[in-house]
Amino acid sequence: MIAFLGMGLLGSNFVRALIGKGEQVQVWNRTASKATALDAYGAKAFPDVTAAVHGANRIHLTLKDDHTVNEVLAAAAEGLQPGAVIIDHTTTSAEGAVARTKEWKERGFTYLHAPVFMGPANALDSTGYMLVSGDQAVIGAWEPALSKMTGKVINFGDTTGKAAGMKLIGNSFLVGLTAGLADTLSLAKALAIPLSDVSTLFNSWNPGGALPARLQRMTSGNYSSPSWELSMARKDTQLFMDAANKSDVKLAVLPAIAAEMDRWIEKGHGNDDWTVIGKDSI
């Protein structure tokens, strides 16, 4: 028996997929109607979280944050059967994942943090990426079941909490990428370029393909053979900002990048590869 706590878009689609694979699933959500909506797919909804986990040997969570996970597990504790395994897909702090792993082990349970890079559609189709780290015996025992929920399980080794950190690293990239795209669209607006033309550009030219090489260059520590000099990148960044200012369009990210470029130019790196601005990160 599986219990699933947290029936947001991700959790509810995980449940539908598990039921489709023949699993029996008991569900709970703070807003009860989100749980009872899964009855139509064959889940059994409970208004009380203690009852929802009763009889389940495996409990999955897709909740909001560390505080919510701790609060819900504390409320569910009385209903947990001895030796139950808690698999938490919530994006949390690494410290929180470490603390919960230790606490629940001391209480006789297994806690495995397994955050995901999956949207609701991925959860329903069992595609995407699930991250794990920590006790390799636990991971080895449960990886076959987790693999059925996702396209790939990525094991980051025996350091408890590393999966949580890797999830935060991935999300930080997504946040930065989206903020950068927002500035890109703002610049297009300032230049009176239709969004359809922006789409045409990126449908033909995919800068994402250069990501591995860019990461390698940034982390090499050698910036003396530039493919794009920092001073030239800074010049172009000023063109971006001038165009936006002329059209009274706000840029959220690029001005901060320009300031960081100026800091490195002042330190004498204007002729180095522009990726030198990431030097302090390695």
PDB file of C-alpha atoms in Angstrom:
ATOM      1  CA  MET A   1       0.000   0.000   0.000  1.00  0.00           C
ATOM      2  CA  ILE A   2       1.227   3.506  -0.895  1.00  0.00           C
ATOM      3  CA  ALA A   3       0.231   6.748   0.807  1.00  0.00           C
ATOM      4  CA  PHE A   4       0.723  10.031  -0.996  1.00  0.00           C
ATOM      5  CA  LEU A   5       0.599  13.330   0.889  1.00  0.00           C
ATOM      6  CA  GLY A   6       0.209  16.590  -1.047  1.00  0.00           C
ATOM      7  CA  MET A   7      -2.191  16.642  -3.971  1.00  0.00           C
ATOM      8  CA  GLY A   8      -0.961  19.599  -5.950  1.00  0.00           C
ATOM      9  CA  LEU A   9      -0.484  19.298  -9.708  1.00  0.00           C
ATOM     10  CA  LEU A  10       2.646  17.175  -9.316  1.00  0.00           C
ATOM     11  CA  GLY A  11       1.385  14.934  -6.517  1.00  0.00           C
ATOM     12  CA  SER A  12      -2.008  14.290  -8.069  1.00  0.00           C
ATOM     13  CA  ASN A  13      -0.458  13.231 -11.373  1.00  0.00           C
ATOM     14  CA  PHE A  14       2.023  10.991  -9.590  1.00  0.00           C
ATOM     15  CA  VAL A  15      -0.970   9.311  -7.951  1.00  0.00           C
ATOM     16  CA  ARG A  16      -2.824   8.877 -11.239  1.00  0.00           C
ATOM     17  CA  ALA A  17       0.275   7.298 -12.780  1.00  0.00           C
ATOM     18  CA  LEU A  18       0.771   4.932  -9.830  1.00  0.00           C
ATOM     19  CA  ILE A  19      -2.853   3.824 -10.018  1.00  0.00           C
ATOM     20  CA  GLY A  20      -2.427   3.268 -13.743  1.00  0.00           C
ATOM     21  CA  LYS A  21       0.421   0.881 -12.920  1.00  0.00           C
ATOM     22  CA  GLY A  22      -1.846  -1.117 -10.618  1.00  0.00           C
ATOM     23  CA  GLU A  23      -0.876   0.398  -7.261  1.00  0.00           C
ATOM     24  CA  GLN A  24      -3.312   1.049  -4.425  1.00  0.00           C
ATOM     25  CA  VAL A  25      -2.870   4.610  -3.220  1.00  0.00           C
ATOM     26  CA  GLN A  26      -4.238   6.423  -0.182  1.00  0.00           C
ATOM     27  CA  VAL A  27      -4.132  10.212  -0.481  1.00  0.00           C
ATOM     28  CA  TRP A  28      -4.348  13.285   1.720  1.00  0.00           C
ATOM     29  CA  ASN A  29      -4.202  17.016   1.155  1.00  0.00           C
ATOM     30  CA  ARG A  30      -4.665  19.956   3.472  1.00  0.00           C
ATOM     31  CA  THR A  31      -7.427  21.165   1.140  1.00  0.00           C
ATOM     32  CA  ALA A  32      -9.515  17.993   1.221  1.00  0.00           C
ATOM     33  CA  SER A  33     -11.235  18.551  -2.124  1.00  0.00           C
ATOM     34  CA  LYS A  34      -7.913  18.113  -3.954  1.00  0.00           C
ATOM     35  CA  ALA A  35      -7.590  14.657  -2.415  1.00  0.00           C
ATOM     36  CA  THR A  36     -11.196  13.556  -2.952  1.00  0.00           C
ATOM     37  CA  ALA A  37     -10.850  14.539  -6.624  1.00  0.00           C
ATOM     38  CA  LEU A  38      -8.517  11.540  -6.967  1.00  0.00           C
ATOM     39  CA  ASP A  39     -11.273   9.138  -5.892  1.00  0.00           C
ATOM     40  CA  ALA A  40     -12.514   9.217  -9.469  1.00  0.00           C
ATOM     41  CA  TYR A  41      -9.224   7.638 -10.571  1.00  0.00           C
ATOM     42  CA  GLY A  42      -9.274   4.904  -7.947  1.00  0.00           C
ATOM     43  CA  ALA A  43      -7.430   6.550  -5.043  1.00  0.00           C
ATOM     44  CA  LYS A  44      -8.809   6.476  -1.516  1.00  0.00           C
ATOM     45  CA  ALA A  45      -8.891   9.948   0.033  1.00  0.00           C
ATOM     46  CA  PHE A  46      -8.689  10.620   3.755  1.00  0.00           C
ATOM     47  CA  PRO A  47      -9.487  13.883   5.547  1.00  0.00           C
ATOM     48  CA  ASP A  48      -6.998  12.970   8.294  1.00  0.00           C
ATOM     49  CA  VAL A  49      -3.316  12.507   7.489  1.00  0.00           C
ATOM     50  CA  THR A  50      -2.848   9.932  10.260  1.00  0.00           C
ATOM     51  CA  ALA A  51      -5.505   7.723   8.697  1.00  0.00           C
ATOM     52  CA  ALA A  52      -4.081   8.295   5.216  1.00  0.00           C
ATOM     53  CA  VAL A  53      -0.724   6.708   6.098  1.00  0.00           C
ATOM     54  CA  HIS A  54      -2.202   3.818   8.084  1.00  0.00           C
ATOM     55  CA  GLY A  55      -1.253   0.471   6.565  1.00  0.00           C
ATOM     56  CA  ALA A  56       1.126   2.011   3.995  1.00  0.00           C
ATOM     57  CA  ASN A  57       4.655   0.659   3.786  1.00  0.00           C
ATOM     58  CA  ARG A  58       5.680   3.559   1.569  1.00  0.00           C
ATOM     59  CA  ILE A  59       4.727   7.222   1.972  1.00  0.00           C
ATOM     60  CA  HIS A  60       5.434   9.832  -0.699  1.00  0.00           C
ATOM     61  CA  LEU A  61       5.348  13.582  -0.100  1.00  0.00           C
ATOM     62  CA  THR A  62       5.078  16.504  -2.514  1.00  0.00           C
ATOM     63  CA  LEU A  63       4.682  19.504  -0.234  1.00  0.00           C
ATOM     64  CA  LYS A  64       5.823  23.140  -0.063  1.00  0.00           C
ATOM     65  CA  ASP A  65       8.949  23.440   2.077  1.00  0.00           C
ATOM     66  CA  ASP A  66      10.879  22.183   5.111  1.00  0.00           C
ATOM     67  CA  HIS A  67       8.366  23.532   7.596  1.00  0.00           C
ATOM     68  CA  THR A  68       5.403  21.937   5.828  1.00  0.00           C
ATOM     69  CA  VAL A  69       7.164  18.576   5.524  1.00  0.00           C
ATOM     70  CA  ASN A  70       8.061  18.591   9.221  1.00  0.00           C
ATOM     71  CA  GLU A  71       4.544  19.625  10.205  1.00  0.00           C
ATOM     72  CA  VAL A  72       2.797  17.003   8.067  1.00  0.00           C
ATOM     73  CA  LEU A  73       5.119  14.179   9.111  1.00  0.00           C
ATOM     74  CA  ALA A  74       4.655  15.081  12.761  1.00  0.00           C
ATOM     75  CA  ALA A  75       0.891  14.882  12.291  1.00  0.00           C
ATOM     76  CA  ALA A  76       1.165  11.589  10.392  1.00  0.00           C
ATOM     77  CA  ALA A  77       3.613   9.923  12.789  1.00  0.00           C
ATOM     78  CA  GLU A  78       1.004   8.193  14.932  1.00  0.00           C
ATOM     79  CA  GLY A  79      -0.420   6.387  11.894  1.00  0.00           C
ATOM     80  CA  LEU A  80       2.863   5.170  10.427  1.00  0.00           C
ATOM     81  CA  GLN A  81       3.362   1.428  10.453  1.00  0.00           C
ATOM     82  CA  PRO A  82       6.683   0.159  11.873  1.00  0.00           C
ATOM     83  CA  GLY A  83       9.523   0.319   9.354  1.00  0.00           C
ATOM     84  CA  ALA A  84       7.635   2.440   6.824  1.00  0.00           C
ATOM     85  CA  VAL A  85       9.686   4.253   4.184  1.00  0.00           C
ATOM     86  CA  ILE A  86       9.139   7.980   3.686  1.00  0.00           C
ATOM     87  CA  ILE A  87      10.092   9.250   0.222  1.00  0.00           C
ATOM     88  CA  ASP A  88      10.046  13.032   0.024  1.00  0.00           C
ATOM     89  CA  HIS A  89       9.954  14.758  -3.372  1.00  0.00           C
ATOM     90  CA  THR A  90       9.622  18.264  -1.900  1.00  0.00           C
ATOM     91  CA  THR A  91      12.228  20.884  -2.807  1.00  0.00           C
ATOM     92  CA  THR A  92      13.818  21.655   0.569  1.00  0.00           C
ATOM     93  CA  SER A  93      17.070  22.799   2.098  1.00  0.00           C
ATOM     94  CA  ALA A  94      19.932  20.315   2.255  1.00  0.00           C
ATOM     95  CA  GLU A  95      20.104  20.831   6.018  1.00  0.00           C
ATOM     96  CA  GLY A  96      16.459  19.905   6.350  1.00  0.00           C
ATOM     97  CA  ALA A  97      16.930  16.703   4.364  1.00  0.00           C
ATOM     98  CA  VAL A  98      19.910  15.709   6.507  1.00  0.00           C
ATOM     99  CA  ALA A  99      18.052  16.408   9.745  1.00  0.00           C
ATOM    100  CA  ARG A 100      14.959  14.443   8.694  1.00  0.00           C
ATOM    101  CA  THR A 101      17.027  11.476   7.514  1.00  0.00           C
ATOM    102  CA  LYS A 102      18.687  11.301  10.941  1.00  0.00           C
ATOM    103  CA  GLU A 103      15.522  11.951  12.959  1.00  0.00           C
ATOM    104  CA  TRP A 104      13.357   9.368  11.249  1.00  0.00           C
ATOM    105  CA  LYS A 105      16.083   6.743  11.309  1.00  0.00           C
ATOM    106  CA  GLU A 106      16.321   7.211  15.075  1.00  0.00           C
ATOM    107  CA  ARG A 107      12.558   6.717  15.235  1.00  0.00           C
ATOM    108  CA  GLY A 108      12.764   3.439  13.303  1.00  0.00           C
ATOM    109  CA  PHE A 109      11.798   4.674   9.846  1.00  0.00           C
ATOM    110  CA  THR A 110      13.599   5.278   6.572  1.00  0.00           C
ATOM    111  CA  TYR A 111      13.485   8.784   5.126  1.00  0.00           C
ATOM    112  CA  LEU A 112      14.796   9.273   1.577  1.00  0.00           C
ATOM    113  CA  HIS A 113      14.852  12.686  -0.026  1.00  0.00           C
ATOM    114  CA  ALA A 114      14.195  12.331  -3.765  1.00  0.00           C
ATOM    115  CA  PRO A 115      13.507  15.751  -5.345  1.00  0.00           C
ATOM    116  CA  VAL A 116      12.570  15.873  -9.006  1.00  0.00           C
ATOM    117  CA  PHE A 117      12.982  17.841 -12.194  1.00  0.00           C
ATOM    118  CA  MET A 118       9.498  16.998 -13.419  1.00  0.00           C
ATOM    119  CA  GLY A 119       6.398  18.982 -14.281  1.00  0.00           C
ATOM    120  CA  PRO A 120       2.852  17.671 -13.861  1.00  0.00           C
ATOM    121  CA  ALA A 121       2.870  16.190 -17.378  1.00  0.00           C
ATOM    122  CA  ASN A 122       6.098  14.317 -16.571  1.00  0.00           C
ATOM    123  CA  ALA A 123       4.589  12.936 -13.367  1.00  0.00           C
ATOM    124  CA  LEU A 124       1.629  11.598 -15.321  1.00  0.00           C
ATOM    125  CA  ASP A 125       3.805  10.123 -18.084  1.00  0.00           C
ATOM    126  CA  SER A 126       6.531   8.859 -15.701  1.00  0.00           C
ATOM    127  CA  THR A 127       9.221  10.857 -17.478  1.00  0.00           C
ATOM    128  CA  GLY A 128      11.785  13.312 -16.158  1.00  0.00           C
ATOM    129  CA  TYR A 129      14.514  13.145 -13.522  1.00  0.00           C
ATOM    130  CA  MET A 130      14.528  12.131  -9.862  1.00  0.00           C
ATOM    131  CA  LEU A 131      17.572  12.863  -7.679  1.00  0.00           C
ATOM    132  CA  VAL A 132      18.761  10.746  -4.755  1.00  0.00           C
ATOM    133  CA  SER A 133      21.758  10.563  -2.440  1.00  0.00           C
ATOM    134  CA  GLY A 134      22.652   9.028   0.902  1.00  0.00           C
ATOM    135  CA  ASP A 135      22.501   5.449   2.166  1.00  0.00           C
ATOM    136  CA  GLN A 136      23.250   3.347  -0.904  1.00  0.00           C
ATOM    137  CA  ALA A 137      21.580   0.267   0.541  1.00  0.00           C
ATOM    138  CA  VAL A 138      18.326   2.216   0.882  1.00  0.00           C
ATOM    139  CA  ILE A 139      18.675   3.678  -2.599  1.00  0.00           C
ATOM    140  CA  GLY A 140      19.449   0.274  -4.065  1.00  0.00           C
ATOM    141  CA  ALA A 141      16.352  -1.203  -2.454  1.00  0.00           C
ATOM    142  CA  TRP A 142      14.000   1.523  -3.637  1.00  0.00           C
ATOM    143  CA  GLU A 143      15.489   2.640  -6.958  1.00  0.00           C
ATOM    144  CA  PRO A 144      13.480   0.078  -8.981  1.00  0.00           C
ATOM    145  CA  ALA A 145      10.204   1.486  -7.611  1.00  0.00           C
ATOM    146  CA  LEU A 146      11.347   5.074  -8.082  1.00  0.00           C
ATOM    147  CA  SER A 147      12.471   4.345 -11.643  1.00  0.00           C
ATOM    148  CA  LYS A 148       8.902   3.425 -12.501  1.00  0.00           C
ATOM    149  CA  MET A 149       7.825   6.931 -11.482  1.00  0.00           C
ATOM    150  CA  THR A 150      10.310   8.834 -13.634  1.00  0.00           C
ATOM    151  CA  GLY A 151      12.403   8.577 -16.747  1.00  0.00           C
ATOM    152  CA  LYS A 152      15.698   8.522 -14.860  1.00  0.00           C
ATOM    153  CA  VAL A 153      16.922   8.316 -11.272  1.00  0.00           C
ATOM    154  CA  ILE A 154      20.232  10.158 -10.797  1.00  0.00           C
ATOM    155  CA  ASN A 155      22.236   8.879  -7.840  1.00  0.00           C
ATOM    156  CA  PHE A 156      24.652  11.489  -6.423  1.00  0.00           C
ATOM    157  CA  GLY A 157      26.378   9.121  -4.026  1.00  0.00           C
ATOM    158  CA  ASP A 158      26.397   8.503  -0.314  1.00  0.00           C
ATOM    159  CA  THR A 159      26.349  12.086   0.985  1.00  0.00           C
ATOM    160  CA  THR A 160      22.995  12.685   2.649  1.00  0.00           C
ATOM    161  CA  GLY A 161      21.474  15.979   1.518  1.00  0.00           C
ATOM    162  CA  LYS A 162      23.436  16.254  -1.733  1.00  0.00           C
ATOM    163  CA  ALA A 163      20.305  15.508  -3.789  1.00  0.00           C
ATOM    164  CA  ALA A 164      18.621  18.470  -2.102  1.00  0.00           C
ATOM    165  CA  GLY A 165      21.589  20.674  -2.976  1.00  0.00           C
ATOM    166  CA  MET A 166      21.607  19.500  -6.590  1.00  0.00           C
ATOM    167  CA  LYS A 167      17.917  20.297  -6.871  1.00  0.00           C
ATOM    168  CA  LEU A 168      18.572  23.836  -5.622  1.00  0.00           C
ATOM    169  CA  ILE A 169      21.439  24.229  -8.110  1.00  0.00           C
ATOM    170  CA  GLY A 170      19.192  23.148 -10.969  1.00  0.00           C
ATOM    171  CA  ASN A 171      16.384  25.428  -9.879  1.00  0.00           C
ATOM    172  CA  SER A 172      18.777  28.375  -9.530  1.00  0.00           C
ATOM    173  CA  PHE A 173      19.718  27.883 -13.182  1.00  0.00           C
ATOM    174  CA  LEU A 174      16.063  27.801 -14.200  1.00  0.00           C
ATOM    175  CA  VAL A 175      15.366  30.993 -12.249  1.00  0.00           C
ATOM    176  CA  GLY A 176      18.352  32.749 -13.815  1.00  0.00           C
ATOM    177  CA  LEU A 177      17.439  31.494 -17.282  1.00  0.00           C
ATOM    178  CA  THR A 178      13.852  32.686 -16.992  1.00  0.00           C
ATOM    179  CA  ALA A 179      14.885  36.085 -15.641  1.00  0.00           C
ATOM    180  CA  GLY A 180      17.387  36.402 -18.492  1.00  0.00           C
ATOM    181  CA  LEU A 181      14.705  35.489 -21.022  1.00  0.00           C
ATOM    182  CA  ALA A 182      12.433  38.121 -19.499  1.00  0.00           C
ATOM    183  CA  ASP A 183      15.124  40.739 -20.136  1.00  0.00           C
ATOM    184  CA  THR A 184      15.605  39.361 -23.656  1.00  0.00           C
ATOM    185  CA  LEU A 185      11.903  39.826 -24.375  1.00  0.00           C
ATOM    186  CA  SER A 186      12.031  43.300 -22.838  1.00  0.00           C
ATOM    187  CA  LEU A 187      14.896  44.203 -25.166  1.00  0.00           C
ATOM    188  CA  ALA A 188      12.883  42.897 -28.126  1.00  0.00           C
ATOM    189  CA  LYS A 189      10.026  45.145 -27.027  1.00  0.00           C
ATOM    190  CA  ALA A 190      12.373  48.117 -26.790  1.00  0.00           C
ATOM    191  CA  LEU A 191      13.676  47.417 -30.288  1.00  0.00           C
ATOM    192  CA  ALA A 192      10.149  46.892 -31.676  1.00  0.00           C
ATOM    193  CA  ILE A 193      11.008  43.347 -32.730  1.00  0.00           C
ATOM    194  CA  PRO A 194       7.993  40.982 -32.807  1.00  0.00           C
ATOM    195  CA  LEU A 195       8.037  37.990 -30.494  1.00  0.00           C
ATOM    196  CA  SER A 196       7.580  35.757 -33.536  1.00  0.00           C
ATOM    197  CA  ASP A 197      10.987  36.888 -34.781  1.00  0.00           C
ATOM    198  CA  VAL A 198      12.535  36.120 -31.402  1.00  0.00           C
ATOM    199  CA  SER A 199      11.062  32.624 -31.666  1.00  0.00           C
ATOM    200  CA  THR A 200      12.465  32.263 -35.185  1.00  0.00           C
ATOM    201  CA  LEU A 201      15.929  33.177 -33.915  1.00  0.00           C
ATOM    202  CA  PHE A 202      15.942  30.623 -31.097  1.00  0.00           C
ATOM    203  CA  ASN A 203      14.293  27.933 -33.210  1.00  0.00           C
ATOM    204  CA  SER A 204      17.258  28.224 -35.568  1.00  0.00           C
ATOM    205  CA  TRP A 205      20.043  29.061 -33.092  1.00  0.00           C
ATOM    206  CA  ASN A 206      20.037  27.060 -29.882  1.00  0.00           C
ATOM    207  CA  PRO A 207      22.487  28.592 -27.379  1.00  0.00           C
ATOM    208  CA  GLY A 208      21.684  25.767 -24.976  1.00  0.00           C
ATOM    209  CA  GLY A 209      23.878  23.505 -27.067  1.00  0.00           C
ATOM    210  CA  ALA A 210      26.901  25.524 -25.936  1.00  0.00           C
ATOM    211  CA  LEU A 211      26.168  25.014 -22.229  1.00  0.00           C
ATOM    212  CA  PRO A 212      28.638  22.120 -21.614  1.00  0.00           C
ATOM    213  CA  ALA A 213      31.482  23.987 -23.316  1.00  0.00           C
ATOM    214  CA  ARG A 214      30.576  27.215 -21.496  1.00  0.00           C
ATOM    215  CA  LEU A 215      30.588  25.426 -18.148  1.00  0.00           C
ATOM    216  CA  GLN A 216      33.945  23.837 -18.925  1.00  0.00           C
ATOM    217  CA  ARG A 217      35.469  27.192 -19.865  1.00  0.00           C
ATOM    218  CA  MET A 218      34.062  28.928 -16.786  1.00  0.00           C
ATOM    219  CA  THR A 219      35.402  26.272 -14.437  1.00  0.00           C
ATOM    220  CA  SER A 220      38.788  25.814 -16.129  1.00  0.00           C
ATOM    221  CA  GLY A 221      40.353  28.795 -14.359  1.00  0.00           C
ATOM    222  CA  ASN A 222      42.001  29.841 -17.626  1.00  0.00           C
ATOM    223  CA  TYR A 223      40.467  32.938 -19.245  1.00  0.00           C
ATOM    224  CA  SER A 224      43.511  34.152 -21.174  1.00  0.00           C
ATOM    225  CA  SER A 225      42.395  32.890 -24.618  1.00  0.00           C
ATOM    226  CA  PRO A 226      39.101  34.696 -25.075  1.00  0.00           C
ATOM    227  CA  SER A 227      36.390  33.777 -27.529  1.00  0.00           C
ATOM    228  CA  TRP A 228      34.599  36.972 -26.460  1.00  0.00           C
ATOM    229  CA  GLU A 229      36.556  39.566 -24.516  1.00  0.00           C
ATOM    230  CA  LEU A 230      34.938  40.885 -21.358  1.00  0.00           C
ATOM    231  CA  SER A 231      35.335  44.478 -22.562  1.00  0.00           C
ATOM    232  CA  MET A 232      33.431  43.645 -25.744  1.00  0.00           C
ATOM    233  CA  ALA A 233      30.708  41.798 -23.870  1.00  0.00           C
ATOM    234  CA  ARG A 234      30.389  44.836 -21.596  1.00  0.00           C
ATOM    235  CA  LYS A 235      30.098  47.097 -24.636  1.00  0.00           C
ATOM    236  CA  ASP A 236      27.228  44.986 -25.973  1.00  0.00           C
ATOM    237  CA  THR A 237      25.563  44.935 -22.575  1.00  0.00           C
ATOM    238  CA  GLN A 238      25.585  48.727 -22.604  1.00  0.00           C
ATOM    239  CA  LEU A 239      23.887  48.650 -26.002  1.00  0.00           C
ATOM    240  CA  PHE A 240      21.155  46.467 -24.478  1.00  0.00           C
ATOM    241  CA  MET A 241      20.625  48.883 -21.611  1.00  0.00           C
ATOM    242  CA  ASP A 242      20.745  51.993 -23.815  1.00  0.00           C
ATOM    243  CA  ALA A 243      18.077  50.574 -26.128  1.00  0.00           C
ATOM    244  CA  ALA A 244      15.862  49.684 -23.173  1.00  0.00           C
ATOM    245  CA  ASN A 245      16.329  53.084 -21.521  1.00  0.00           C
ATOM    246  CA  LYS A 246      15.530  54.887 -24.753  1.00  0.00           C
ATOM    247  CA  SER A 247      12.183  53.108 -24.939  1.00  0.00           C
ATOM    248  CA  ASP A 248      11.581  53.350 -21.177  1.00  0.00           C
ATOM    249  CA  VAL A 249      11.616  49.548 -20.843  1.00  0.00           C
ATOM    250  CA  LYS A 250      12.758  48.082 -17.543  1.00  0.00           C
ATOM    251  CA  LEU A 251      15.486  45.423 -17.416  1.00  0.00           C
ATOM    252  CA  ALA A 252      15.697  43.337 -14.241  1.00  0.00           C
ATOM    253  CA  VAL A 253      18.888  41.313 -14.651  1.00  0.00           C
ATOM    254  CA  LEU A 254      21.220  42.930 -17.187  1.00  0.00           C
ATOM    255  CA  PRO A 255      22.097  46.037 -15.126  1.00  0.00           C
ATOM    256  CA  ALA A 256      23.362  43.786 -12.321  1.00  0.00           C
ATOM    257  CA  ILE A 257      25.426  41.812 -14.827  1.00  0.00           C
ATOM    258  CA  ALA A 258      26.882  45.050 -16.200  1.00  0.00           C
ATOM    259  CA  ALA A 259      27.923  46.062 -12.685  1.00  0.00           C
ATOM    260  CA  GLU A 260      29.652  42.708 -12.201  1.00  0.00           C
ATOM    261  CA  MET A 261      31.423  43.092 -15.538  1.00  0.00           C
ATOM    262  CA  ASP A 262      32.624  46.553 -14.472  1.00  0.00           C
ATOM    263  CA  ARG A 263      34.007  45.081 -11.255  1.00  0.00           C
ATOM    264  CA  TRP A 264      36.104  42.568 -13.172  1.00  0.00           C
ATOM    265  CA  ILE A 265      37.240  45.128 -15.747  1.00  0.00           C
ATOM    266  CA  GLU A 266      38.421  47.370 -12.902  1.00  0.00           C
ATOM    267  CA  LYS A 267      40.457  44.397 -11.635  1.00  0.00           C
ATOM    268  CA  GLY A 268      42.264  44.266 -14.996  1.00  0.00           C
ATOM    269  CA  HIS A 269      40.379  41.483 -16.757  1.00  0.00           C
ATOM    270  CA  GLY A 270      38.927  43.455 -19.670  1.00  0.00           C
ATOM    271  CA  ASN A 271      40.944  41.491 -22.236  1.00  0.00           C
ATOM    272  CA  ASP A 272      40.141  38.103 -20.712  1.00  0.00           C
ATOM    273  CA  ASP A 273      37.318  35.830 -21.787  1.00  0.00           C
ATOM    274  CA  TRP A 274      34.086  37.255 -20.445  1.00  0.00           C
ATOM    275  CA  THR A 275      33.379  34.089 -18.458  1.00  0.00           C
ATOM    276  CA  VAL A 276      35.967  35.376 -15.977  1.00  0.00           C
ATOM    277  CA  ILE A 277      33.041  36.992 -14.164  1.00  0.00           C
ATOM    278  CA  GLY A 278      32.336  33.522 -12.747  1.00  0.00           C
ATOM    279  CA  LYS A 279      35.869  33.029 -11.426  1.00  0.00           C
ATOM    280  CA  ASP A 280      34.939  33.603  -7.793  1.00  0.00           C
ATOM    281  CA  SER A 281      32.357  30.817  -8.051  1.00  0.00           C
ATOM    282  CA  ILE A 282      34.868  28.007  -8.568  1.00  0.00           C
TER     283      ILE A 282
END
